[in-house]
Tab-separated table of C-alpha atoms in Angstrom:
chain	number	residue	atom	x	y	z
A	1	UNK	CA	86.952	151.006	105.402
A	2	UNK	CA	86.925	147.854	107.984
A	3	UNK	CA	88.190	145.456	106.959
A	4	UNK	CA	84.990	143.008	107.303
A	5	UNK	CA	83.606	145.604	104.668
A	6	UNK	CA	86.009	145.089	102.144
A	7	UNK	CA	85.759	141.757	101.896
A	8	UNK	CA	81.961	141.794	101.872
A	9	UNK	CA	82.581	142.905	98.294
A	10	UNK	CA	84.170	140.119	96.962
A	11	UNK	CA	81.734	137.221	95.524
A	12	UNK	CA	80.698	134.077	97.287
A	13	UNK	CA	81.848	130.768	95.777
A	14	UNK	CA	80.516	127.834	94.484
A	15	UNK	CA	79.672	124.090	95.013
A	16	UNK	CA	78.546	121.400	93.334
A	17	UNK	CA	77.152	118.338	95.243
A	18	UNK	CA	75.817	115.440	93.794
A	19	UNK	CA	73.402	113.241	95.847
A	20	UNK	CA	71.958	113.454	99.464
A	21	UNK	CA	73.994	114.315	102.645
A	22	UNK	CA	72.602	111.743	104.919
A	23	UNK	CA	72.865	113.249	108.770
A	24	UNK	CA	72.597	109.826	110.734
A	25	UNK	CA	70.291	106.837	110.984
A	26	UNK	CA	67.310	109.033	112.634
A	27	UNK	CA	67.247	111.716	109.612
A	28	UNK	CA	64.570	110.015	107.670
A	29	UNK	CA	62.117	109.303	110.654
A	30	UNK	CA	62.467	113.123	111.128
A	31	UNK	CA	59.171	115.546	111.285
A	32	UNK	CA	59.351	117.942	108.290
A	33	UNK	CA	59.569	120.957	109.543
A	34	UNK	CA	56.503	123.435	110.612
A	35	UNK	CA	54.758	125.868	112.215
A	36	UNK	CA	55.484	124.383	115.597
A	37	UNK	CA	59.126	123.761	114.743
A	38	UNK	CA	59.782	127.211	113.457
A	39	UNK	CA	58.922	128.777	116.696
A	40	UNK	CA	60.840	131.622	118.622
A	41	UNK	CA	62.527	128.227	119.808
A	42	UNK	CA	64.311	128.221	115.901
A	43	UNK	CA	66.713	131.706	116.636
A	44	UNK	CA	67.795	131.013	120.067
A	45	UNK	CA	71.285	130.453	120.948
A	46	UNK	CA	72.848	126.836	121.390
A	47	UNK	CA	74.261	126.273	124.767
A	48	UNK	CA	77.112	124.361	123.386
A	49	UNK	CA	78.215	123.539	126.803
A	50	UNK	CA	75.149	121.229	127.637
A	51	UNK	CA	75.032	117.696	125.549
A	52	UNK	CA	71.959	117.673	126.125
A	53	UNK	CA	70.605	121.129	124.655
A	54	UNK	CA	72.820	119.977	121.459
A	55	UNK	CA	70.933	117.076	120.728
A	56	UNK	CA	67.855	118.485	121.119
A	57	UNK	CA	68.727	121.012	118.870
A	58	UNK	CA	69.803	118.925	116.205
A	59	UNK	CA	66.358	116.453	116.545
A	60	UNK	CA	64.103	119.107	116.768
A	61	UNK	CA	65.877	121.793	115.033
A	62	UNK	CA	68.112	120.562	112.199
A	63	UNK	CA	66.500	117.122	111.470
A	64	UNK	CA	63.295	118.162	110.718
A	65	UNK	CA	64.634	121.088	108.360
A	66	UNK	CA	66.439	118.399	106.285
A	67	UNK	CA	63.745	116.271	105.962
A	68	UNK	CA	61.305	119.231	104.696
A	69	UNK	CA	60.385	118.232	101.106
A	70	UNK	CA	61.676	120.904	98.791
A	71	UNK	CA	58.975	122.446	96.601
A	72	UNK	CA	58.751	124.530	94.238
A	73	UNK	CA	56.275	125.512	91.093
A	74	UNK	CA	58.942	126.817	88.455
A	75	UNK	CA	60.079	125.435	85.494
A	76	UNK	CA	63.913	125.307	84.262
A	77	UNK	CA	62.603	124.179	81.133
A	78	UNK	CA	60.317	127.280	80.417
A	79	UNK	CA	62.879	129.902	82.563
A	80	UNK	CA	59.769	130.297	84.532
A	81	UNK	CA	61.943	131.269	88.157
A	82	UNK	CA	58.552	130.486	90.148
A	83	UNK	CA	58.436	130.698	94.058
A	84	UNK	CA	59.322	127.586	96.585
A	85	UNK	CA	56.924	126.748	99.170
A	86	UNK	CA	56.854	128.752	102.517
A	87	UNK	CA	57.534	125.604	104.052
A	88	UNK	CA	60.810	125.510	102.081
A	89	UNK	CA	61.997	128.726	102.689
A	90	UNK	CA	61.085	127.687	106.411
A	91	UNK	CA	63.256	124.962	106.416
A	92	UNK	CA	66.025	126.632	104.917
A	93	UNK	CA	65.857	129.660	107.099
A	94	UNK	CA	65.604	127.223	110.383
A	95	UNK	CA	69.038	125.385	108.905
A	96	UNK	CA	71.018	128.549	108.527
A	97	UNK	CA	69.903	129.927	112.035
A	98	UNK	CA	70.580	126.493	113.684
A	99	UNK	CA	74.262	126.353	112.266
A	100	UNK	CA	74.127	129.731	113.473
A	101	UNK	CA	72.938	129.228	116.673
A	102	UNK	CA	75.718	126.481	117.449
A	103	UNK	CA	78.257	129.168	116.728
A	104	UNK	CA	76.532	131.877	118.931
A	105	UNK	CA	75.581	134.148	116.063
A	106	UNK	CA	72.789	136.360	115.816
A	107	UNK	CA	69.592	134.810	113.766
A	108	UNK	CA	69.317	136.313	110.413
A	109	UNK	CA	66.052	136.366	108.473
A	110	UNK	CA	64.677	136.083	104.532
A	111	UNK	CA	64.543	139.666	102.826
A	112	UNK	CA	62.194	139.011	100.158
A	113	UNK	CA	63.742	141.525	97.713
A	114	UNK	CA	66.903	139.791	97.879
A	115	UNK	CA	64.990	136.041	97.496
A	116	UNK	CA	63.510	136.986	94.759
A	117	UNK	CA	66.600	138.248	93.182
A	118	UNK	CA	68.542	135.055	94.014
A	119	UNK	CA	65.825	132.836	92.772
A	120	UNK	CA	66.522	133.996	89.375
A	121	UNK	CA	70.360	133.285	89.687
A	122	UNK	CA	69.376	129.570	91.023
A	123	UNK	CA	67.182	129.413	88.110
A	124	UNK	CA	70.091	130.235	85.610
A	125	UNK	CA	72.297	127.809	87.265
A	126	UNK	CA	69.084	124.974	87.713
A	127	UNK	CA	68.545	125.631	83.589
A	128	UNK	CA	71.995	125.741	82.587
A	129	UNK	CA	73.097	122.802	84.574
A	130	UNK	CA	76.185	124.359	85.496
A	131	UNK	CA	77.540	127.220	88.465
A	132	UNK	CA	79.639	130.639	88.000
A	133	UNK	CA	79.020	133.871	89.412
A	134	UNK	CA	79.595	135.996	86.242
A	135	UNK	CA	76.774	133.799	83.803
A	136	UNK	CA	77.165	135.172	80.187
A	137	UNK	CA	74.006	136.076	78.208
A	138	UNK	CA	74.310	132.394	76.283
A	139	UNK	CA	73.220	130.471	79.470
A	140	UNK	CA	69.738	129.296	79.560
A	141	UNK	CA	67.097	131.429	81.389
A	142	UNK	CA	69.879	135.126	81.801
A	143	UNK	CA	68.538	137.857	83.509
A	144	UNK	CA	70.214	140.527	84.362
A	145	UNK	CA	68.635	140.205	88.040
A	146	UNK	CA	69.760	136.461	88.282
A	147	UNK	CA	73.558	137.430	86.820
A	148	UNK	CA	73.491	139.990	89.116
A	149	UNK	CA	72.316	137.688	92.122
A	150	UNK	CA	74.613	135.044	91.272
A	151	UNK	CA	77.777	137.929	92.299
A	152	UNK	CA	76.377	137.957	95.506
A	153	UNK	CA	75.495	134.159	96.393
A	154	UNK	CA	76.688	131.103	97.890
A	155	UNK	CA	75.453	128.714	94.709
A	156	UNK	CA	74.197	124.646	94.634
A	157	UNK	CA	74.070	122.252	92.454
A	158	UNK	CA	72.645	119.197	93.088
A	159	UNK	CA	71.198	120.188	96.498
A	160	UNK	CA	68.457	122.903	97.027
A	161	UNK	CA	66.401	123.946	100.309
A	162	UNK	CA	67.811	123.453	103.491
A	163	UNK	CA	70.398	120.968	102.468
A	164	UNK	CA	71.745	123.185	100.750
A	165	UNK	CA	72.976	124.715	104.059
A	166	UNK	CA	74.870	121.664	105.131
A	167	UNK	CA	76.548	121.430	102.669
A	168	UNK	CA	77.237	124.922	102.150
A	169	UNK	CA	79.087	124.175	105.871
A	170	UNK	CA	81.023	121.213	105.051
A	171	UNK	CA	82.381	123.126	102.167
A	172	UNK	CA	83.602	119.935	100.200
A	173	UNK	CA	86.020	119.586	96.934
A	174	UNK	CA	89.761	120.770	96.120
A	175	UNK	CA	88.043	124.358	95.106
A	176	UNK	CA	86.435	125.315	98.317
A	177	UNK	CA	89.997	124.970	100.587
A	178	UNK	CA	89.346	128.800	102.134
A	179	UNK	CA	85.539	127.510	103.277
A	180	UNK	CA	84.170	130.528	101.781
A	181	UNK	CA	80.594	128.966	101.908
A	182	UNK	CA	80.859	128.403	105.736
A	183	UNK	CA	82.063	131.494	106.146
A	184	UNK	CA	79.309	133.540	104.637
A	185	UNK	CA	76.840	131.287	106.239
A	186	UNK	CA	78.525	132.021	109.733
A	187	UNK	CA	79.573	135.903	108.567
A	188	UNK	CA	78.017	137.770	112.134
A	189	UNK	CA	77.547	141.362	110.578
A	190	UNK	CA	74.591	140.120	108.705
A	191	UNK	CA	70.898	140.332	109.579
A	192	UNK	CA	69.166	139.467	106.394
A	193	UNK	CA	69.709	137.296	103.577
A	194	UNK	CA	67.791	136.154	100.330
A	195	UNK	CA	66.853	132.255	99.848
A	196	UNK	CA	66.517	130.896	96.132
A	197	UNK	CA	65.395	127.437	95.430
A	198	UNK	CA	64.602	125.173	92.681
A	199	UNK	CA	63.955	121.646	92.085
A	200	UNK	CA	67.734	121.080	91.517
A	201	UNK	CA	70.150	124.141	92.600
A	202	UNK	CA	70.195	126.928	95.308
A	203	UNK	CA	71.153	130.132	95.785
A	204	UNK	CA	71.662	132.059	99.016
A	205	UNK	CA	72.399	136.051	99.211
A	206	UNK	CA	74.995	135.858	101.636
A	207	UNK	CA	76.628	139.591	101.143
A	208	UNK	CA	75.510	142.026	102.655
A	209	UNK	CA	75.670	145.756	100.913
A	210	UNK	CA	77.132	146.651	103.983
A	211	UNK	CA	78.288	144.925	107.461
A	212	UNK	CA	75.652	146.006	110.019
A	213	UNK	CA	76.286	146.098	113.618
A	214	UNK	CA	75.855	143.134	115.847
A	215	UNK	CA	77.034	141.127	119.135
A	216	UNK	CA	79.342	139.304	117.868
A	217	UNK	CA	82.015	136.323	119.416
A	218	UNK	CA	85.395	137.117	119.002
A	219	UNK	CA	86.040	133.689	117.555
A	220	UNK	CA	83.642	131.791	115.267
A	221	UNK	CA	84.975	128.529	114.768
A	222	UNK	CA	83.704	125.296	113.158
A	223	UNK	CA	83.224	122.915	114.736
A	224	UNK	CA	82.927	124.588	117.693
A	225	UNK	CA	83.600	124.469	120.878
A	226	UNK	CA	81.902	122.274	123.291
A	227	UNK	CA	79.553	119.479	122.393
A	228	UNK	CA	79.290	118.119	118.994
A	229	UNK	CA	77.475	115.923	116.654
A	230	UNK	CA	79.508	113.441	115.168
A	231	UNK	CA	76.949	114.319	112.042
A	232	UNK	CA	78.040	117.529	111.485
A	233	UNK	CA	81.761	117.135	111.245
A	234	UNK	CA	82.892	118.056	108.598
A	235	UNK	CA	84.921	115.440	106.407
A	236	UNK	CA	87.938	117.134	108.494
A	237	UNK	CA	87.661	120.840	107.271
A	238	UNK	CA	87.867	122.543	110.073
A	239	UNK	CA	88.445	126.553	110.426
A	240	UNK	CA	88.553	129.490	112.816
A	241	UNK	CA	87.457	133.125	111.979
A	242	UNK	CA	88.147	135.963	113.875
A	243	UNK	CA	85.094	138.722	114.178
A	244	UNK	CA	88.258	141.490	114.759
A	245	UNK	CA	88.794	142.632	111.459
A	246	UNK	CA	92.497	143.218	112.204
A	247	UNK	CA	93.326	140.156	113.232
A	248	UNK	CA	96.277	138.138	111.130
A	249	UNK	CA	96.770	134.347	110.699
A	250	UNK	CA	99.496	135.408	108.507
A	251	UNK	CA	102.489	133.476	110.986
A	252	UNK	CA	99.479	131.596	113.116
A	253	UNK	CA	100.121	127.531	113.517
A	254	UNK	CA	97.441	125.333	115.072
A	255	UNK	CA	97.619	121.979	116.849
A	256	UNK	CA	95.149	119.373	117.135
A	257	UNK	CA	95.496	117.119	119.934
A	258	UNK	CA	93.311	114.141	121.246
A	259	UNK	CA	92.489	114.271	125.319
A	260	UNK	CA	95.019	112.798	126.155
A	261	UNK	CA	97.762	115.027	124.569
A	262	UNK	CA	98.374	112.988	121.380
A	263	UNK	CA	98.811	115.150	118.019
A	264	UNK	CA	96.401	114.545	115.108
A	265	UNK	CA	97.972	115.142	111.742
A	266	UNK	CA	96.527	118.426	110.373
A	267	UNK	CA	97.269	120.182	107.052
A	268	UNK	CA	96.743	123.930	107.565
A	269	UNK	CA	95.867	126.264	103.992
A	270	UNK	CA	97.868	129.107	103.337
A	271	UNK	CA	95.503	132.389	104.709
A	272	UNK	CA	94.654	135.119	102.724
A	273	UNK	CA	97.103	138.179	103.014
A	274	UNK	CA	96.165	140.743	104.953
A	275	UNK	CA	93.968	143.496	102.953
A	276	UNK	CA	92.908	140.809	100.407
A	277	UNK	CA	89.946	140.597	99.149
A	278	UNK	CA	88.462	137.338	100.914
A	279	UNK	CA	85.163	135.267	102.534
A	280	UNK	CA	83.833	137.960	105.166
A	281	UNK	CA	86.515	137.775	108.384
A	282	UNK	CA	89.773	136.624	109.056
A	283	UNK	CA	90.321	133.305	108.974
A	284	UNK	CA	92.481	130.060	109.327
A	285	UNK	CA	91.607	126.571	107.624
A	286	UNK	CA	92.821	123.359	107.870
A	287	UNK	CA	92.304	119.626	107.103
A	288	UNK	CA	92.464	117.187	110.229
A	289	UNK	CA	93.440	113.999	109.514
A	290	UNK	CA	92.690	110.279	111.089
A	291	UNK	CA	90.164	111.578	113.083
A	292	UNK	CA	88.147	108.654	114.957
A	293	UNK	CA	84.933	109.910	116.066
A	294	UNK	CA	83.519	108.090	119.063
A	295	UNK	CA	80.655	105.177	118.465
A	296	UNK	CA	77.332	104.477	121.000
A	297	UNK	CA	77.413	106.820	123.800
A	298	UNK	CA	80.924	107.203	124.134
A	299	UNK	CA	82.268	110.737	123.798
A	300	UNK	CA	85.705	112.075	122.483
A	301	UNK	CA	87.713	115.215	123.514
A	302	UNK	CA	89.529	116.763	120.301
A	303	UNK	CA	91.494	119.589	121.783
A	304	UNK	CA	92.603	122.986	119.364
A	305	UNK	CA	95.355	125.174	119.759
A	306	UNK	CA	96.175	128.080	117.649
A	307	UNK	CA	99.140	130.184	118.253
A	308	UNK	CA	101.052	133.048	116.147
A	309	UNK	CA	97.653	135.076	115.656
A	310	UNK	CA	98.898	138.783	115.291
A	311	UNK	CA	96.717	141.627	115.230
A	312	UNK	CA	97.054	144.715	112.983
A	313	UNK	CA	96.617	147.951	114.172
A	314	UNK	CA	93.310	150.404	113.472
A	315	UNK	CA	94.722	151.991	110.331
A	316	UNK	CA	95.933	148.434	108.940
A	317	UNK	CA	99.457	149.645	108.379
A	318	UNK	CA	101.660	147.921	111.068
A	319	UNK	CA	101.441	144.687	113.402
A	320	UNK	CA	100.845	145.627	116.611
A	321	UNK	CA	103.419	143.705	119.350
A	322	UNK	CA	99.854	141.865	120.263
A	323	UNK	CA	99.773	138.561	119.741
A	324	UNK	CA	96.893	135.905	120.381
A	325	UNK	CA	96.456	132.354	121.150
A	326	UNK	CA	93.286	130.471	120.807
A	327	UNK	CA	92.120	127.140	122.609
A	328	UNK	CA	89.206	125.378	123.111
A	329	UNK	CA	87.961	122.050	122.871
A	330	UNK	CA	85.491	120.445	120.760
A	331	UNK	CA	83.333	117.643	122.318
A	332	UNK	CA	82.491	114.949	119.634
A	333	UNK	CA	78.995	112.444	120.371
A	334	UNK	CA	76.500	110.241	118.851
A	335	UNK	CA	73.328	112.722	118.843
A	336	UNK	CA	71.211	109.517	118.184
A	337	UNK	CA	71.990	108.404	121.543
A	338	UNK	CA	70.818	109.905	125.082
């Protein structure tokens, strides 16, 4: 079995976020999202390379998402799971394919089965006031669906509908240190996931039963490379994921430098052995430090370097004499500003 496969198995993790993630000054004059919005225009590629297809991404894309009003006519209090709107699943659908998007991935869409499923496990969380993947019977509003839903889910709370998603890519707190919620988000052997949303927790199906085929990057990094909102950086997190399931950050060491060659302090977390059990692909996180992101229309080269990337070979029983380097450079601006 590939190795994207076996990790596919293991369960998603878990956040808890209290209060709004505010994504500059413009976010509350933002559109709600709509028909309009959710065009064909929503699943095309970002051209990362263009400031100005960024930004227009993120006004007309992202923006509006986030300021989509999250409703929903359930009731924690009577474990009544209930539906959100079609305009929230919209707006959480267009969030996941525009973080997508900026990483080159293939769109994904809703399965309904799988919503359905996964509004019961954000119902059990929403009720209970409290996350886990393996609920016992005791918490308010168990089903066996919802337990079984919450195995298989990213989980919220304190953020539901589309910002869920951004937070789900900042991946914040001591516990989240692999970005296993980013991961899943950005996982590129995935066409469908399931959306679950309440007035005060969220669960997304993020694992797939089984990887499915698609065209994906060899690298998936975030941020990534080329232009980038200062908005969506995130608190310093950073990681790199490798769509190659035999790839090994094992010995890998990466360097963050500004433009002009200067090192940025960086704390790199200790990768998963390979053959783990783990967050979809191969990857390598690490905290960057003292970052200064750049004010008004000024712009700011962050350059990444990671070297010592082995690569296993197709049976997984031996390094191969292969080994990899990865650089690119991440352009930081002010997406409120032409």
């Amino acid at each position: 079995m590939k190795r994207h496969a076996y990790k596919a198995m293991l369960g998603a993790v878990v956040v808890a976020v209290v209060g709004v993630l505010v994504l500059g000054p413009a976010s509350a004059q933002a559109k709600p999202v709509g028909e309009a919005t959710f065009g064909a225009a929503a699943f095309k590629p970002i051209d990362t390379g263009s400031r100005a297809a960024v930004r227009e991404a993120v006004l007309k894309r992202l923006r509006p998402a986030l300021a989509a009003k999250v409703v929903w006519d359930g009731s924690a209090s009577r474990c009544r799971a209930g539906t959100p709107s079609a305009a929230t699943q919209k707006a959480t659908l267009l969030a996941i394919n525009f973080y997508r998007a900026m990483g080159q991935l293939d769109p994904v869409k809703f399965d309904a089965k799988l919503s359905a499923r996964a509004q019961k496990a954000a119902l059990i969380m929403d009720a209970e006031d409290s996350l886990s993947h393996f609920p016992p019977r005791s918490w308010n509003c168990w089903t066996k669906v919802g337990a079984t839903a919450a195995g298989s889910s990213n989980l919220c709370l304190g953020c539901t509908g589309a910002e869920s998603i951004a937070q789900y890519m900042i991946d914040p707190g001591a516990g989240n240190k692999d970005a296993g919620h980013r991961r899943w988000v950005m996982y590129p052997f995935i066409k469908s996931m399931g959306s679950g949303v309440t007035a005060g927790a969220s669960a997304l199906w993020v694992i797939p039963p089984k990887p499915v085929k698609a065209k994906a990057p060899a690298w998936v990094s975030w941020p990534t490379p080329g232009y980038f909102p200062n908005e969506l950086e995130p608190g310093g997190r950073w990681s790199l994921s490798a769509s190659n399931a035999h790839v090994d950050f094992g010995k890998a060491k990466v360097a963050v430098r500004t433009a002009t060659g200067a090192k940025i302090k960086v704390q790199q977390y200790k990768p998963t052995k390979h053959g783990e059990a783990d967050y979809g692909t191969p990857a390598l996180i690490w905290q960057v430090g003292d970052l200064k992101l750049p004010t008004g229309s000024k712009g700011r080269r962050i350059d990444v370097t990671v070297t010592g990337i082995r690569v296993w070979n197709a049976a997984d029983t031996a390094l191969t004499a292969k080994k990899l380097t990865r650089k690119y450079s991440v352009r930081f601006f002010n997406a409120d500003v032409r």
